[in-house]
Amino acid sequence: RLARLHPVWLPPLCGCHLPAGPTLSDEPPAVGSLHRGAVHTVKPFGVFVSIEGYRRHVLVHHSQVSEEVLLTRGDEDELKVKALEYAAPPGQRVWVKILEVSPDQNGSGFRVHGSMRVVDQDSGADLDPTGQLAAAAAAKGGGGGGRQSDEPPEVGSCHRGEVKRIEAYGVFVALQGFRKYGLVHASQVANYLEFSAEDGEAERKKALGEVVELGQEVWVKVVEVGHDDRGPKIGCSMKLVDQADGTDLDPQNLRYRPRGEGGPGGPGPRAPVGANAGEVRGGAIDWGYLATRPDAFGSSGYDLLKDDPGARGDPGSGGRAGGYPPPPQQQQQQQQLPPVGRGRAAVVPA
């Protein structure tokens, strides 16, 4: 009744007059930018984070969630989810750094990949201002978009990889950032491994399995790249790389010769002196000039490596240092020179 006497205008109850929420951008965030967000969903392969101001969620691969989360392909999905939920439970506020923005596979949009490891979760400070960790993550194929190159890696380059298969002739390794596997020949797995023609396939495979295991991450150096009808064939070495930090132990590329250059496939020039230092030959480690048994490393007893008896003359002949006889021309001169001096004091020149 009062409304009839004193009409009052009331706004219609529709959403267009309610307080507007924050506007969400449909564009991707800039690569390298830092954002505050909340864990939205946890999957076996990673964590989805909703960041402030953007509609698209950020995928943080499980390898980029925390230093404490170490998962392998062999782990069960349930175990992966529990480990990730412990480190990043749904709803938790987190900091993320954008590593890569890539087109969606169905072509309908884009994917945003980020990392929590490279950001201080307390202050939001960037722990990777130079982008080195981000580049490593992108090459790994996880946490960086998963792009893999169909081209072979450069010969002489060192890469991180994962052991995929162990055979009697070598180890297949999945190289980070490359689609084609690399083959580490059995002779290139470790310095202390040495096989003979009498060793069977089962024995070789067992010995290799005692050095590496499936799913293990290793460092390899690309020593050879060939091609066949199926594509590139990548030959690698583990013993030429420091397995602790990936340092190249043969930067001058002297300890391996590809096929056709004196390697396993054919003859070639002789390697420089000391090029095979650290190799195992005949049960002894070649240190360039010294030899010792592999199990006696660090002992005080060392023996000089013996030379090939057929490569030199009879030791001690000719009176020359090193066991070499005098050249034939010098021998002839000694025989033809007359005595020097007069009378009984005449002597034959040395």
Coordinates of C-alpha atoms in Angstrom, one line a residue:
R1 CA 0.0 0.0 0.0
L2 CA 2.9 2.4 0.8
A3 CA 4.4 1.6 -2.6
R4 CA 1.3 2.8 -4.3
L5 CA 1.4 6.1 -2.5
H6 CA 5.2 6.6 -2.8
P7 CA 6.5 4.7 -5.8
V8 CA 10.2 4.0 -5.6
W9 CA 12.3 2.9 -8.5
L10 CA 14.1 -0.4 -7.9
P11 CA 16.8 -1.8 -10.3
P12 CA 15.9 -5.0 -12.0
L13 CA 17.5 -8.1 -10.5
C14 CA 19.7 -9.1 -13.4
G15 CA 23.4 -10.1 -13.6
C16 CA 24.3 -7.0 -15.6
H17 CA 23.9 -4.8 -12.6
L18 CA 25.7 -7.0 -10.1
P19 CA 29.3 -6.1 -9.1
A20 CA 31.5 -7.2 -11.9
G21 CA 34.4 -9.7 -11.1
P22 CA 37.9 -9.4 -12.4
T23 CA 38.3 -9.6 -16.1
L24 CA 40.2 -12.7 -17.3
S25 CA 42.4 -12.4 -20.4
D26 CA 42.1 -14.9 -23.2
E27 CA 45.6 -14.1 -24.3
P28 CA 48.6 -16.2 -23.0
P29 CA 50.9 -14.8 -20.4
A30 CA 54.4 -13.7 -21.5
V31 CA 57.1 -16.3 -21.4
G32 CA 59.4 -15.6 -18.4
S33 CA 56.8 -13.8 -16.4
L34 CA 56.0 -14.6 -12.8
H35 CA 52.4 -15.1 -11.6
R36 CA 50.5 -15.9 -8.4
G37 CA 48.0 -18.6 -8.6
A38 CA 46.3 -21.6 -7.0
V39 CA 46.5 -25.3 -7.6
H40 CA 43.4 -26.3 -9.5
T41 CA 43.9 -30.0 -10.5
V42 CA 46.4 -32.7 -9.9
K43 CA 47.1 -35.3 -12.6
P44 CA 49.8 -38.0 -12.8
F45 CA 51.8 -36.0 -15.3
G46 CA 51.6 -32.7 -13.4
V47 CA 49.7 -29.9 -11.8
F48 CA 47.3 -27.4 -13.3
V49 CA 47.5 -23.9 -11.8
S50 CA 45.0 -21.1 -12.3
I51 CA 46.8 -17.8 -12.4
E52 CA 45.3 -14.4 -11.6
G53 CA 44.0 -12.5 -14.5
Y54 CA 44.2 -15.3 -17.1
R55 CA 41.5 -17.8 -18.2
R56 CA 43.9 -20.5 -19.4
H57 CA 45.4 -22.7 -16.7
V58 CA 49.2 -23.4 -16.5
L59 CA 50.5 -26.9 -16.7
V60 CA 53.4 -27.6 -14.3
H61 CA 55.0 -30.8 -15.3
H62 CA 55.7 -33.1 -12.3
S63 CA 59.5 -32.6 -12.8
Q64 CA 58.9 -28.8 -12.3
V65 CA 56.8 -28.9 -9.2
S66 CA 59.4 -29.4 -6.4
E67 CA 62.9 -30.5 -5.9
E68 CA 61.5 -33.2 -3.5
V69 CA 59.3 -34.7 -6.2
L70 CA 61.2 -37.3 -8.2
L71 CA 59.0 -39.5 -10.3
T72 CA 59.8 -42.0 -13.0
R73 CA 57.8 -43.4 -15.9
G74 CA 57.6 -46.7 -14.1
D75 CA 55.7 -45.3 -11.1
E76 CA 52.0 -46.0 -10.9
D77 CA 49.6 -43.1 -11.6
E78 CA 48.1 -43.4 -8.1
L79 CA 51.5 -43.0 -6.5
K80 CA 52.3 -40.0 -8.7
V81 CA 49.1 -38.2 -7.8
K82 CA 49.6 -38.8 -4.1
A83 CA 53.2 -37.5 -4.3
L84 CA 52.1 -34.4 -6.2
E85 CA 49.1 -33.7 -3.9
Y86 CA 51.5 -33.8 -0.9
A87 CA 53.8 -31.2 -2.5
A88 CA 51.0 -29.1 -4.1
P89 CA 47.6 -29.9 -2.7
P90 CA 44.5 -28.5 -4.6
G91 CA 43.7 -24.9 -3.5
Q92 CA 47.2 -24.1 -2.3
R93 CA 48.6 -20.7 -3.3
V94 CA 51.7 -21.0 -5.4
W95 CA 54.1 -19.0 -7.6
V96 CA 54.8 -20.1 -11.1
K97 CA 57.0 -18.9 -13.9
I98 CA 55.9 -19.3 -17.5
L99 CA 58.4 -21.4 -19.5
E100 CA 56.7 -21.9 -22.8
V101 CA 53.5 -21.2 -24.7
S102 CA 52.8 -23.7 -27.5
P103 CA 49.8 -24.2 -29.9
D104 CA 47.3 -26.8 -28.8
Q105 CA 47.4 -30.1 -30.6
N106 CA 43.8 -29.7 -31.9
G107 CA 44.5 -26.2 -33.1
S108 CA 41.8 -24.6 -31.0
G109 CA 44.1 -22.6 -28.7
F110 CA 47.4 -22.8 -26.9
R111 CA 49.0 -24.5 -24.0
V112 CA 50.9 -22.7 -21.2
H113 CA 53.7 -24.5 -19.5
G114 CA 55.2 -23.3 -16.2
S115 CA 57.5 -24.2 -13.4
M116 CA 57.2 -23.9 -9.6
R117 CA 60.8 -25.0 -9.0
V118 CA 62.4 -21.9 -10.4
V119 CA 60.4 -19.5 -8.2
D120 CA 60.8 -18.9 -4.5
Q121 CA 57.5 -20.0 -3.1
D122 CA 57.8 -17.7 -0.1
S123 CA 58.7 -14.4 -1.8
G124 CA 58.0 -15.0 -5.5
A125 CA 61.6 -14.2 -6.4
D126 CA 62.9 -15.5 -9.7
L127 CA 65.5 -18.2 -9.1
D128 CA 66.3 -18.5 -12.8
P129 CA 66.7 -15.0 -14.2
T130 CA 69.0 -16.1 -17.0
G131 CA 66.5 -18.8 -18.3
Q132 CA 69.0 -21.7 -18.1
L133 CA 66.8 -23.9 -16.1
A134 CA 63.9 -23.1 -18.3
A135 CA 65.8 -24.0 -21.4
A136 CA 66.8 -27.3 -19.8
A137 CA 63.2 -28.0 -19.0
A138 CA 62.1 -27.3 -22.5
A139 CA 64.8 -29.7 -23.9
K140 CA 63.7 -32.4 -21.5
G141 CA 60.4 -32.9 -23.1
G142 CA 58.5 -32.4 -19.8
G143 CA 57.6 -29.2 -18.1
G144 CA 58.7 -27.3 -21.2
G145 CA 56.2 -28.2 -23.8
G146 CA 57.5 -31.6 -24.9
R147 CA 58.7 -30.5 -28.3
Q148 CA 61.1 -33.0 -29.8
S149 CA 63.3 -32.6 -32.8
D150 CA 63.3 -35.0 -35.7
E151 CA 66.8 -33.9 -36.6
P152 CA 69.8 -35.7 -35.1
P153 CA 71.9 -33.9 -32.4
E154 CA 75.3 -32.4 -33.4
V155 CA 78.3 -34.7 -33.2
G156 CA 80.4 -33.8 -30.1
S157 CA 77.4 -32.5 -28.1
C158 CA 76.5 -33.8 -24.6
H159 CA 73.0 -34.6 -23.6
R160 CA 70.9 -35.8 -20.7
G161 CA 68.9 -39.0 -21.5
E162 CA 67.0 -41.9 -20.1
V163 CA 67.8 -45.6 -20.5
K164 CA 65.1 -47.2 -22.5
R165 CA 66.4 -50.6 -23.5
I166 CA 69.4 -52.8 -22.7
E167 CA 70.7 -55.2 -25.3
A168 CA 73.8 -57.4 -25.5
Y169 CA 75.4 -55.0 -28.0
G170 CA 74.6 -51.7 -26.1
V171 CA 72.1 -49.4 -24.4
F172 CA 69.4 -47.3 -26.1
V173 CA 68.9 -43.9 -24.5
A174 CA 66.1 -41.4 -25.1
L175 CA 67.8 -38.0 -25.6
Q176 CA 66.1 -35.0 -24.1
G177 CA 64.6 -32.9 -26.9
F178 CA 65.1 -35.5 -29.7
R179 CA 62.7 -38.0 -31.0
K180 CA 65.3 -40.6 -32.1
Y181 CA 67.0 -42.8 -29.5
G182 CA 70.8 -42.9 -29.2
L183 CA 72.7 -46.1 -29.0
V184 CA 75.5 -46.4 -26.6
H185 CA 77.7 -49.3 -27.8
A186 CA 78.7 -51.8 -25.1
S187 CA 82.3 -50.6 -25.4
Q188 CA 81.2 -47.1 -24.6
V189 CA 79.2 -47.6 -21.5
A190 CA 81.9 -47.7 -18.8
N191 CA 85.7 -47.7 -18.7
Y192 CA 85.9 -50.9 -16.6
L193 CA 83.7 -52.9 -18.9
E194 CA 85.5 -55.2 -21.4
F195 CA 84.0 -58.0 -23.4
S196 CA 85.7 -60.7 -25.4
A197 CA 84.5 -62.7 -28.4
E198 CA 83.8 -65.7 -26.1
D199 CA 81.2 -63.8 -24.0
G200 CA 77.7 -64.7 -24.8
E201 CA 74.7 -62.4 -25.3
A202 CA 73.2 -63.2 -22.0
E203 CA 76.5 -62.5 -20.2
R204 CA 76.9 -59.2 -22.0
K205 CA 73.4 -58.1 -21.3
K206 CA 73.7 -59.0 -17.6
A207 CA 77.0 -57.1 -17.3
L208 CA 75.4 -54.0 -18.9
G209 CA 72.4 -54.3 -16.6
E210 CA 74.6 -54.1 -13.6
V211 CA 75.9 -50.7 -14.7
V212 CA 72.7 -49.1 -15.9
E213 CA 69.0 -49.8 -15.3
L214 CA 65.8 -49.0 -17.2
G215 CA 64.6 -45.5 -16.5
Q216 CA 67.9 -44.3 -15.2
E217 CA 69.0 -40.8 -16.3
V218 CA 72.5 -40.7 -17.7
W219 CA 74.8 -38.3 -19.6
V220 CA 75.9 -39.2 -23.1
K221 CA 78.1 -37.6 -25.8
V222 CA 77.1 -37.9 -29.4
V223 CA 80.1 -39.5 -31.2
E224 CA 78.7 -40.5 -34.5
V225 CA 75.6 -39.9 -36.6
G226 CA 74.8 -42.1 -39.6
H227 CA 71.7 -42.5 -41.8
D228 CA 69.7 -45.3 -43.3
D229 CA 66.3 -45.9 -44.8
R230 CA 64.7 -45.5 -41.4
G231 CA 66.4 -42.1 -40.6
P232 CA 69.4 -41.0 -38.5
K233 CA 71.4 -43.5 -36.4
I234 CA 72.9 -41.8 -33.4
G235 CA 76.0 -43.3 -31.8
C236 CA 76.7 -42.2 -28.2
S237 CA 79.2 -42.7 -25.4
M238 CA 78.7 -42.6 -21.7
K239 CA 82.3 -43.0 -20.6
L240 CA 83.3 -39.8 -22.4
V241 CA 81.0 -37.8 -20.2
D242 CA 81.2 -37.1 -16.4
Q243 CA 78.0 -38.8 -15.1
A244 CA 77.9 -36.4 -12.2
D245 CA 77.6 -33.1 -14.1
G246 CA 77.7 -33.8 -17.8
T247 CA 81.3 -32.5 -18.4
D248 CA 82.8 -33.6 -21.7
L249 CA 85.9 -35.7 -20.8
D250 CA 87.1 -35.7 -24.4
P251 CA 86.6 -32.2 -25.7
Q252 CA 89.2 -32.7 -28.4
N253 CA 87.4 -35.8 -29.7
L254 CA 90.5 -38.0 -29.6
R255 CA 89.2 -41.1 -27.8
Y256 CA 86.6 -42.2 -30.4
R257 CA 86.9 -42.6 -34.1
P258 CA 83.8 -43.2 -36.2
R259 CA 83.4 -46.0 -38.6
G260 CA 85.6 -45.6 -41.6
E261 CA 88.1 -43.5 -39.7
G262 CA 89.8 -46.2 -37.7
G263 CA 86.8 -46.9 -35.4
P264 CA 84.8 -50.2 -35.2
G265 CA 83.9 -50.1 -38.9
G266 CA 87.3 -49.9 -40.7
P267 CA 90.9 -48.8 -40.7
G268 CA 92.2 -45.3 -40.2
P269 CA 95.0 -43.1 -38.8
R270 CA 96.5 -44.0 -35.5
A271 CA 95.2 -42.1 -32.6
P272 CA 97.6 -39.6 -30.9
V273 CA 99.7 -40.7 -27.9
G274 CA 97.6 -40.6 -24.8
A275 CA 94.3 -40.5 -26.7
N276 CA 93.2 -43.8 -25.1
A277 CA 94.1 -42.9 -21.6
G278 CA 91.6 -44.4 -19.2
E279 CA 90.7 -47.2 -21.6
V280 CA 90.8 -50.9 -20.5
R281 CA 93.1 -53.0 -22.7
G282 CA 93.8 -56.6 -21.9
G283 CA 92.6 -56.2 -18.3
A284 CA 94.8 -53.1 -17.7
I285 CA 93.9 -49.5 -17.6
D286 CA 95.8 -47.4 -20.1
W287 CA 96.9 -44.2 -18.4
G288 CA 98.9 -43.1 -21.4
Y289 CA 102.2 -44.5 -20.2
L290 CA 101.4 -46.5 -17.1
A291 CA 99.3 -49.6 -16.5
T292 CA 97.6 -51.1 -13.5
R293 CA 94.8 -53.6 -12.9
P294 CA 91.3 -52.1 -12.7
D295 CA 90.9 -53.4 -9.1
A296 CA 94.2 -51.9 -8.0
F297 CA 93.5 -48.3 -8.7
G298 CA 95.2 -46.1 -6.1
S299 CA 97.8 -48.7 -5.2
S300 CA 101.5 -47.9 -5.2
G301 CA 102.4 -50.6 -7.7
Y302 CA 102.4 -49.6 -11.4
D303 CA 104.0 -51.3 -14.4
L304 CA 105.1 -49.7 -17.7
L305 CA 103.0 -50.7 -20.6
K306 CA 105.0 -53.1 -22.8
D307 CA 105.7 -52.2 -26.4
D308 CA 105.1 -54.5 -29.3
P309 CA 108.3 -56.7 -29.6
G310 CA 108.0 -56.8 -33.3
A311 CA 107.8 -53.0 -33.7
R312 CA 111.4 -52.4 -32.5
G313 CA 114.8 -54.0 -32.9
D314 CA 116.5 -56.3 -30.5
P315 CA 116.8 -54.4 -27.1
G316 CA 120.3 -53.6 -26.2
S317 CA 121.7 -54.0 -29.7
G318 CA 123.7 -51.2 -31.3
G319 CA 124.6 -49.5 -28.0
R320 CA 121.9 -46.8 -28.5
A321 CA 119.5 -45.6 -25.9
G322 CA 116.1 -47.1 -26.2
G323 CA 117.3 -50.4 -27.7
Y324 CA 117.5 -49.3 -31.3
P325 CA 120.5 -50.5 -33.4
P326 CA 122.4 -47.8 -35.3
P327 CA 121.3 -47.0 -38.8
P328 CA 122.8 -49.2 -41.6
Q329 CA 124.6 -46.1 -43.1
Q330 CA 126.3 -45.4 -39.8
Q331 CA 127.3 -49.0 -39.5
Q332 CA 128.9 -48.9 -43.0
Q333 CA 130.8 -45.7 -42.2
Q334 CA 132.2 -47.3 -39.0
Q335 CA 133.5 -50.2 -41.1
Q336 CA 135.1 -48.1 -43.8
L337 CA 136.8 -45.4 -41.7
P338 CA 140.5 -46.0 -41.4
P339 CA 142.3 -45.8 -38.0
V340 CA 143.3 -42.4 -36.8
G341 CA 146.9 -41.6 -35.6
R342 CA 150.3 -43.0 -36.4
G343 CA 152.1 -46.1 -35.3
R344 CA 151.1 -48.1 -32.3
A345 CA 148.9 -45.2 -31.0
A346 CA 146.5 -45.5 -33.9
V347 CA 142.9 -45.9 -32.7
V348 CA 139.7 -46.7 -34.5
P349 CA 137.1 -43.9 -34.3
A350 CA 134.0 -44.6 -32.1

